[in-house]
XYZ file of C-alpha atoms in Angstrom:
435
model
C -8.924 10.412 -3.443
C -12.175 8.490 -3.618
C -14.460 8.299 -6.580
C -17.920 9.776 -6.418
C -20.772 7.365 -6.911
C -22.595 9.645 -9.348
C -19.834 10.907 -11.565
C -16.226 10.553 -12.553
C -14.270 13.718 -12.957
C -16.538 16.014 -10.975
C -14.970 18.674 -8.803
C -16.753 17.044 -5.837
C -13.970 14.447 -5.978
C -11.653 16.882 -4.232
C -11.250 16.377 -0.521
C -9.383 18.713 1.859
C -5.695 17.936 1.702
C -6.172 15.293 -0.968
C -4.196 17.057 -3.671
C -2.670 20.296 -4.786
C -5.962 22.096 -4.298
C -8.152 21.714 -1.220
C -11.169 23.606 -2.559
C -13.127 23.006 -5.761
C -11.179 24.971 -8.388
C -14.271 25.686 -10.496
C -13.471 29.295 -11.428
C -9.860 28.505 -12.351
C -10.897 25.448 -14.343
C -13.536 27.306 -16.305
C -11.305 30.346 -16.777
C -8.362 28.329 -18.077
C -10.500 26.314 -20.466
C -12.686 29.196 -21.624
C -10.098 31.958 -22.077
C -7.646 29.708 -23.875
C -10.371 28.299 -26.088
C -11.721 31.798 -26.790
C -8.282 32.904 -27.983
C -7.926 29.773 -30.130
C -11.181 30.461 -31.937
C -10.611 34.166 -32.256
C -7.356 33.397 -34.059
C -8.977 30.689 -36.171
C -12.157 32.581 -37.045
C -10.828 36.051 -37.819
C -9.455 34.701 -41.117
C -13.012 34.025 -42.307
C -14.186 37.547 -41.525
C -11.257 39.151 -43.339
C -11.431 36.761 -46.277
C -11.993 39.477 -48.889
C -8.873 41.439 -47.917
C -6.782 38.288 -47.540
C -7.793 37.224 -51.033
C -6.801 40.586 -52.506
C -3.413 40.512 -50.763
C -2.334 36.894 -51.156
C -3.735 35.588 -54.433
C -3.280 36.685 -58.061
C -6.012 38.954 -59.315
C -8.560 37.446 -61.669
C -12.275 36.854 -61.479
C -13.787 37.638 -58.084
C -15.254 34.131 -57.794
C -11.902 32.483 -58.537
C -10.078 34.641 -55.984
C -12.743 33.956 -53.379
C -12.596 30.225 -54.034
C -8.792 30.184 -53.714
C -9.004 32.085 -50.428
C -11.653 29.749 -49.040
C -9.591 26.792 -50.267
C -6.745 28.004 -48.038
C -9.344 28.418 -45.281
C -10.429 24.824 -45.799
C -6.872 23.480 -46.011
C -6.441 24.186 -42.310
C -9.206 21.707 -41.644
C -7.228 18.953 -43.343
C -4.676 19.218 -40.528
C -7.250 18.997 -37.782
C -7.404 15.176 -37.687
C -3.594 15.098 -37.374
C -3.728 17.746 -34.651
C -6.463 15.757 -32.947
C -4.330 12.607 -32.873
C -1.219 14.461 -31.686
C -2.927 16.467 -28.947
C -5.098 13.491 -28.004
C -1.986 11.344 -27.548
C -0.432 14.039 -25.362
C -3.671 14.242 -23.374
C -3.691 10.491 -22.778
C 0.004 10.044 -21.982
C 0.976 13.335 -20.323
C -2.347 14.753 -19.184
C -5.123 17.061 -20.333
C -3.301 20.141 -19.008
C -0.145 19.581 -21.099
C -2.222 19.026 -24.236
C -4.036 22.327 -23.728
C -0.756 24.188 -23.283
C 0.675 22.740 -26.499
C -2.366 23.667 -28.590
C -2.112 27.315 -27.496
C 1.571 27.539 -28.421
C 0.992 26.022 -31.860
C -1.890 28.448 -32.494
C 0.418 31.382 -31.739
C 2.948 30.024 -34.250
C 0.254 29.928 -36.927
C -1.477 33.244 -36.208
C 0.996 36.007 -35.438
C 3.139 35.514 -38.591
C 0.089 36.138 -40.821
C 0.243 39.794 -39.811
C 3.744 40.082 -41.273
C 3.568 38.102 -44.530
C 4.163 40.419 -47.529
C 1.520 40.512 -50.243
C 1.463 38.559 -53.497
C 2.457 41.740 -55.330
C 5.663 41.861 -53.234
C 6.882 38.261 -53.076
C 4.746 36.374 -55.579
C 3.814 32.755 -54.877
C 5.654 32.796 -51.545
C 2.768 34.858 -50.139
C 0.010 32.227 -50.548
C 2.452 29.448 -49.630
C 3.382 31.135 -46.333
C -0.281 31.854 -45.657
C -1.098 28.203 -46.281
C 1.652 27.106 -43.865
C 0.212 29.339 -41.144
C -3.268 28.038 -41.821
C -2.025 24.449 -41.524
C -0.485 25.220 -38.125
C -3.777 26.768 -37.013
C -5.532 23.603 -38.129
C -3.161 21.458 -36.074
C -3.922 23.567 -33.024
C -7.696 23.687 -33.275
C -7.805 19.976 -34.070
C -6.339 19.253 -30.669
C -8.045 22.049 -28.742
C -11.603 20.862 -29.257
C -11.256 17.351 -27.902
C -8.798 18.338 -25.193
C -10.912 21.131 -23.745
C -14.120 19.095 -23.953
C -12.556 16.158 -22.114
C -11.056 18.537 -19.557
C -14.405 20.184 -18.754
C -16.416 16.959 -18.841
C -14.059 15.319 -16.358
C -14.299 18.216 -13.925
C -18.080 18.575 -14.183
C -20.636 17.138 -11.746
C -22.890 14.704 -13.607
C -26.040 16.722 -12.992
C -24.499 19.820 -14.623
C -22.190 18.269 -17.223
C -24.170 19.651 -20.149
C -23.840 23.171 -18.751
C -20.117 22.838 -18.015
C -19.243 21.330 -21.375
C -21.424 23.827 -23.248
C -19.212 26.595 -21.854
C -16.510 25.317 -24.186
C -18.830 25.970 -27.107
C -19.873 29.327 -25.649
C -16.219 30.391 -25.470
C -15.767 29.133 -29.030
C -18.582 31.425 -30.119
C -17.073 34.163 -27.952
C -13.788 33.876 -29.833
C -15.583 33.888 -33.163
C -17.627 36.851 -31.919
C -14.466 38.764 -31.040
C -13.089 38.049 -34.491
C -16.282 39.247 -36.132
C -16.435 42.321 -33.882
C -12.808 43.189 -34.641
C -13.411 42.950 -38.367
C -16.680 44.905 -38.132
C -15.096 47.657 -36.018
C -12.166 48.080 -38.375
C -14.472 48.209 -41.387
C -16.490 50.923 -39.627
C -13.525 53.214 -38.830
C -11.131 52.569 -41.726
C -11.601 53.182 -45.409
C -11.607 50.178 -47.774
C -8.166 51.242 -48.988
C -6.773 51.366 -45.431
C -8.312 47.970 -44.648
C -6.769 46.448 -47.749
C -3.345 48.030 -47.174
C -2.777 47.331 -43.467
C -5.985 47.299 -41.385
C -6.722 43.612 -41.935
C -3.391 42.718 -40.245
C -4.295 44.265 -36.866
C -6.614 41.481 -35.569
C -3.856 38.894 -36.059
C -1.457 41.010 -33.988
C -4.090 41.372 -31.259
C -4.380 37.589 -30.981
C -0.685 37.316 -30.185
C -0.966 39.982 -27.485
C -3.530 37.904 -25.553
C -1.493 34.695 -25.614
C 0.507 35.230 -22.356
C -2.709 35.580 -20.316
C -4.159 32.343 -21.669
C -0.887 30.459 -21.144
C -0.621 31.675 -17.551
C -4.167 30.524 -16.782
C -3.574 27.072 -18.219
C -0.186 26.654 -16.589
C -1.717 27.210 -13.142
C -4.463 24.577 -13.209
C -4.543 21.031 -11.866
C -5.002 17.824 -13.808
C -8.535 16.402 -13.810
C -9.257 13.953 -10.961
C -10.951 11.631 -13.434
C -7.770 11.350 -15.514
C -5.613 10.807 -12.429
C -7.941 8.068 -11.174
C -8.059 6.367 -14.583
C -4.284 6.530 -14.888
C -4.035 4.411 -11.755
C -6.828 2.095 -12.889
C -7.474 -0.538 -15.475
C -6.384 -0.686 -19.087
C -8.240 1.209 -21.763
C -11.661 -0.087 -22.715
C -12.353 -0.937 -26.342
C -14.533 1.512 -28.231
C -16.721 0.201 -31.065
C -16.205 1.929 -34.399
C -19.905 2.778 -34.433
C -19.438 5.049 -31.415
C -16.814 7.056 -33.268
C -19.051 7.216 -36.349
C -22.009 8.254 -34.178
C -19.960 11.023 -32.579
C -18.939 12.328 -35.997
C -22.577 12.268 -37.037
C -23.568 14.357 -34.025
C -20.930 16.907 -35.021
C -22.044 17.302 -38.658
C -24.983 19.709 -38.263
C -23.533 22.084 -35.652
C -20.316 22.418 -37.647
C -22.007 22.965 -41.016
C -24.380 25.513 -39.501
C -21.532 27.295 -37.724
C -19.493 27.807 -40.856
C -22.327 28.586 -43.258
C -24.681 30.624 -41.055
C -22.063 32.490 -38.985
C -18.875 32.636 -41.083
C -19.777 32.385 -44.762
C -23.040 34.308 -44.264
C -21.116 37.588 -43.882
C -19.632 37.096 -47.357
C -22.948 35.811 -48.762
C -24.899 38.825 -47.477
C -22.492 41.216 -49.220
C -22.328 39.278 -52.468
C -26.008 38.361 -52.842
C -27.921 40.338 -50.210
C -26.780 43.859 -51.046
C -25.260 44.605 -47.636
C -22.032 46.513 -47.111
C -19.100 44.784 -45.413
C -19.803 46.747 -42.213
C -23.525 45.872 -42.237
C -22.920 42.173 -42.875
C -20.250 41.907 -40.183
C -22.408 43.882 -37.756
C -25.357 41.510 -38.214
C -23.034 38.527 -37.962
C -21.492 39.840 -34.747
C -24.898 40.347 -33.135
C -25.963 36.830 -34.126
C -22.779 35.336 -32.663
C -23.468 37.174 -29.409
C -26.908 35.557 -29.323
C -25.358 32.160 -30.054
C -22.802 32.591 -27.263
C -25.467 33.582 -24.722
C -27.943 30.839 -25.630
C -25.497 27.915 -25.771
C -25.036 27.513 -21.968
C -28.809 27.856 -21.512
C -29.337 24.980 -23.926
C -26.548 23.024 -22.243
C -28.391 23.347 -18.935
C -31.659 22.414 -20.681
C -30.029 19.233 -21.975
C -29.114 18.321 -18.382
C -32.780 18.501 -17.470
C -34.556 17.220 -20.583
C -31.864 15.075 -22.184
C -29.457 15.439 -25.082
C -31.567 13.626 -27.711
C -34.686 15.859 -27.732
C -32.655 19.025 -28.332
C -30.456 17.442 -31.007
C -33.407 15.986 -32.908
C -35.576 19.103 -32.721
C -32.822 21.483 -33.822
C -31.659 19.250 -36.696
C -35.122 18.950 -38.172
C -35.910 22.656 -37.773
C -32.684 23.703 -39.506
C -33.129 21.137 -42.270
C -36.486 22.721 -43.128
C -35.436 26.348 -42.605
C -32.120 26.465 -44.493
C -33.598 27.001 -47.966
C -35.935 29.850 -46.970
C -33.118 31.519 -44.995
C -30.662 31.699 -47.905
C -33.415 32.697 -50.328
C -34.569 35.440 -47.981
C -31.075 36.920 -47.539
C -30.531 36.800 -51.313
C -33.700 38.851 -51.817
C -31.839 41.831 -50.283
C -34.247 42.475 -47.378
C -31.896 44.913 -45.618
C -29.472 44.729 -42.712
C -32.158 44.624 -40.001
C -33.908 41.624 -41.565
C -30.646 39.743 -42.024
C -29.779 40.407 -38.380
C -33.166 39.048 -37.218
C -32.790 35.950 -39.395
C -29.306 35.220 -38.069
C -30.411 35.819 -34.464
C -33.268 33.323 -34.855
C -30.859 30.838 -36.408
C -28.517 31.352 -33.462
C -31.214 30.298 -30.990
C -31.882 27.054 -32.863
C -28.209 26.285 -33.541
C -27.465 26.835 -29.835
C -29.560 23.722 -29.139
C -27.009 21.711 -31.110
C -24.023 23.405 -29.481
C -25.533 23.121 -26.000
C -26.393 19.416 -26.103
C -23.966 18.006 -28.683
C -20.540 18.352 -27.035
C -21.697 16.727 -23.798
C -23.298 13.881 -25.756
C -20.075 13.288 -27.700
C -17.815 13.264 -24.627
C -20.200 10.922 -22.773
C -19.930 8.303 -25.526
C -16.311 7.480 -24.651
C -14.499 6.091 -21.570
C -11.934 8.117 -19.624
C -9.130 5.954 -21.014
C -9.089 7.296 -24.543
C -11.632 10.116 -24.138
C -9.281 12.987 -25.036
C -7.928 11.096 -28.044
C -11.270 9.790 -29.319
C -13.171 13.041 -28.842
C -10.313 14.859 -30.593
C -10.409 12.413 -33.502
C -14.206 12.620 -33.763
C -14.124 16.400 -33.857
C -11.034 16.547 -36.042
C -12.587 14.311 -38.699
C -16.126 15.609 -38.242
C -15.150 19.255 -38.527
C -12.814 18.595 -41.464
C -15.513 16.726 -43.381
C -18.559 18.838 -42.510
C -17.097 22.290 -41.913
C -13.715 22.766 -43.507
C -14.893 23.150 -47.065
C -18.475 24.193 -46.325
C -17.991 27.767 -47.654
C -16.191 26.412 -50.731
C -19.005 23.900 -51.270
C -21.555 26.706 -50.912
C -19.835 28.761 -53.628
C -19.592 25.686 -55.886
C -23.266 24.812 -55.395
C -24.327 28.354 -56.273
C -22.142 28.380 -59.378
C -23.426 24.991 -60.520
C -27.128 25.592 -59.867
C -27.343 29.334 -60.385
C -29.414 29.593 -57.207
C -28.212 31.566 -54.164
C -30.334 29.235 -52.024
C -28.230 26.205 -53.048
C -26.071 26.143 -49.845
C -29.229 24.903 -48.088
C -28.561 21.510 -49.685
C -25.345 21.229 -47.695
C -27.105 22.229 -44.465
C -29.913 19.742 -45.112
C -27.478 16.860 -45.642
C -25.545 17.660 -42.454
C -28.734 18.030 -40.390
C -30.058 14.744 -41.730
C -26.874 12.961 -40.617
C -27.058 14.483 -37.129
C -30.753 13.659 -36.753
C -30.068 10.039 -37.756
C -27.163 9.760 -35.310
C -29.132 11.333 -32.448
C -32.105 9.045 -33.037
C -29.897 5.977 -32.722
C -27.795 7.046 -29.714
C -28.532 6.167 -26.090
C -29.553 9.020 -23.806
C -26.425 10.031 -21.905
C -27.568 12.967 -19.773
C -26.550 12.640 -16.087
C -24.927 9.283 -16.791
C -21.791 8.544 -14.780
C -18.641 8.794 -16.899
C -17.001 5.422 -17.511
């Protein structure tokens, strides 16, 4: 199997009779990566959209702010496990292959998701309820910590250099698709069930649905081939050293897209109910529509980054969001109505898609094939844990401390400033051959 002169890991590397597949397995590669990743992020994200009901069922009653903070603390605790999951899955990806790592992350996610549907409430078993919920959330964190880096490396190593941004952005699009499904499931249930039914048993249904989809995703991933880039590197030289600044730069590129994801498209549903006067169904409906926009625009921006470069999109989006965050939160808090909130979130989705379209490709291109799965996993595991895991909790704390509903904009501004700084100092990597 000969290496292409313009890219490592592109599906053009396949030659008839050269391996287990004689034709470019593009559809199977994309399907295995996208469907599995979609399920991962559905399972991970649905917790955030059902946060109110989870808080009522698993934590002792008290002030609404305290209950919400405890529930978001459990949400954030899963992020603490993501660096560990990143190291574990990254090690599997380097020693046993990208395919095996992706299979393991799916199995661990199932172990952390399905049991949530069956945990009795705090009123039934006391402190065991939040402890069991926390255990499940930690397992979910292990899984998603490994999924991000593994799937990004997998797609980057299959992609032709001239379309790597598009290919890799599909991972982010499927991430948004999974989050969209979670939001849509929560919105649909809120529309057809009464609040009492949702609190009693309705909130459990989306977690059961995630388990039902697992066999399809496992079958898709079991029937794919290892990336040619990984196979070639395995036969090649020893791992190249990676300067610490590259890892720090990658984490910086991750800060803004992660903070925006969790504040604009997860926490915003809770914020719009609490401060914007929307009902649960209205807030989740607007959030679902915005996530659909984000999912559709991300591959477009990934393709744009192939043509115009990663840096221009990253810089432009970071600066726009830094300036817009304050007015956005203030506007939603002024109770403008569901239609206005939907329009605001849709506009945010277009800008944030620039970060999600260009960023993942830029991060994967910073690292060599030897170590890519591990290093990308670590960068995302640490970056997401630091910038995203406790973003909703930080937003609640900032509002309580300042008394201003617009205070979460400070968190967004800090994250966008870090990403803009990192993008300004990185080399342009679009269409560059993978090392």
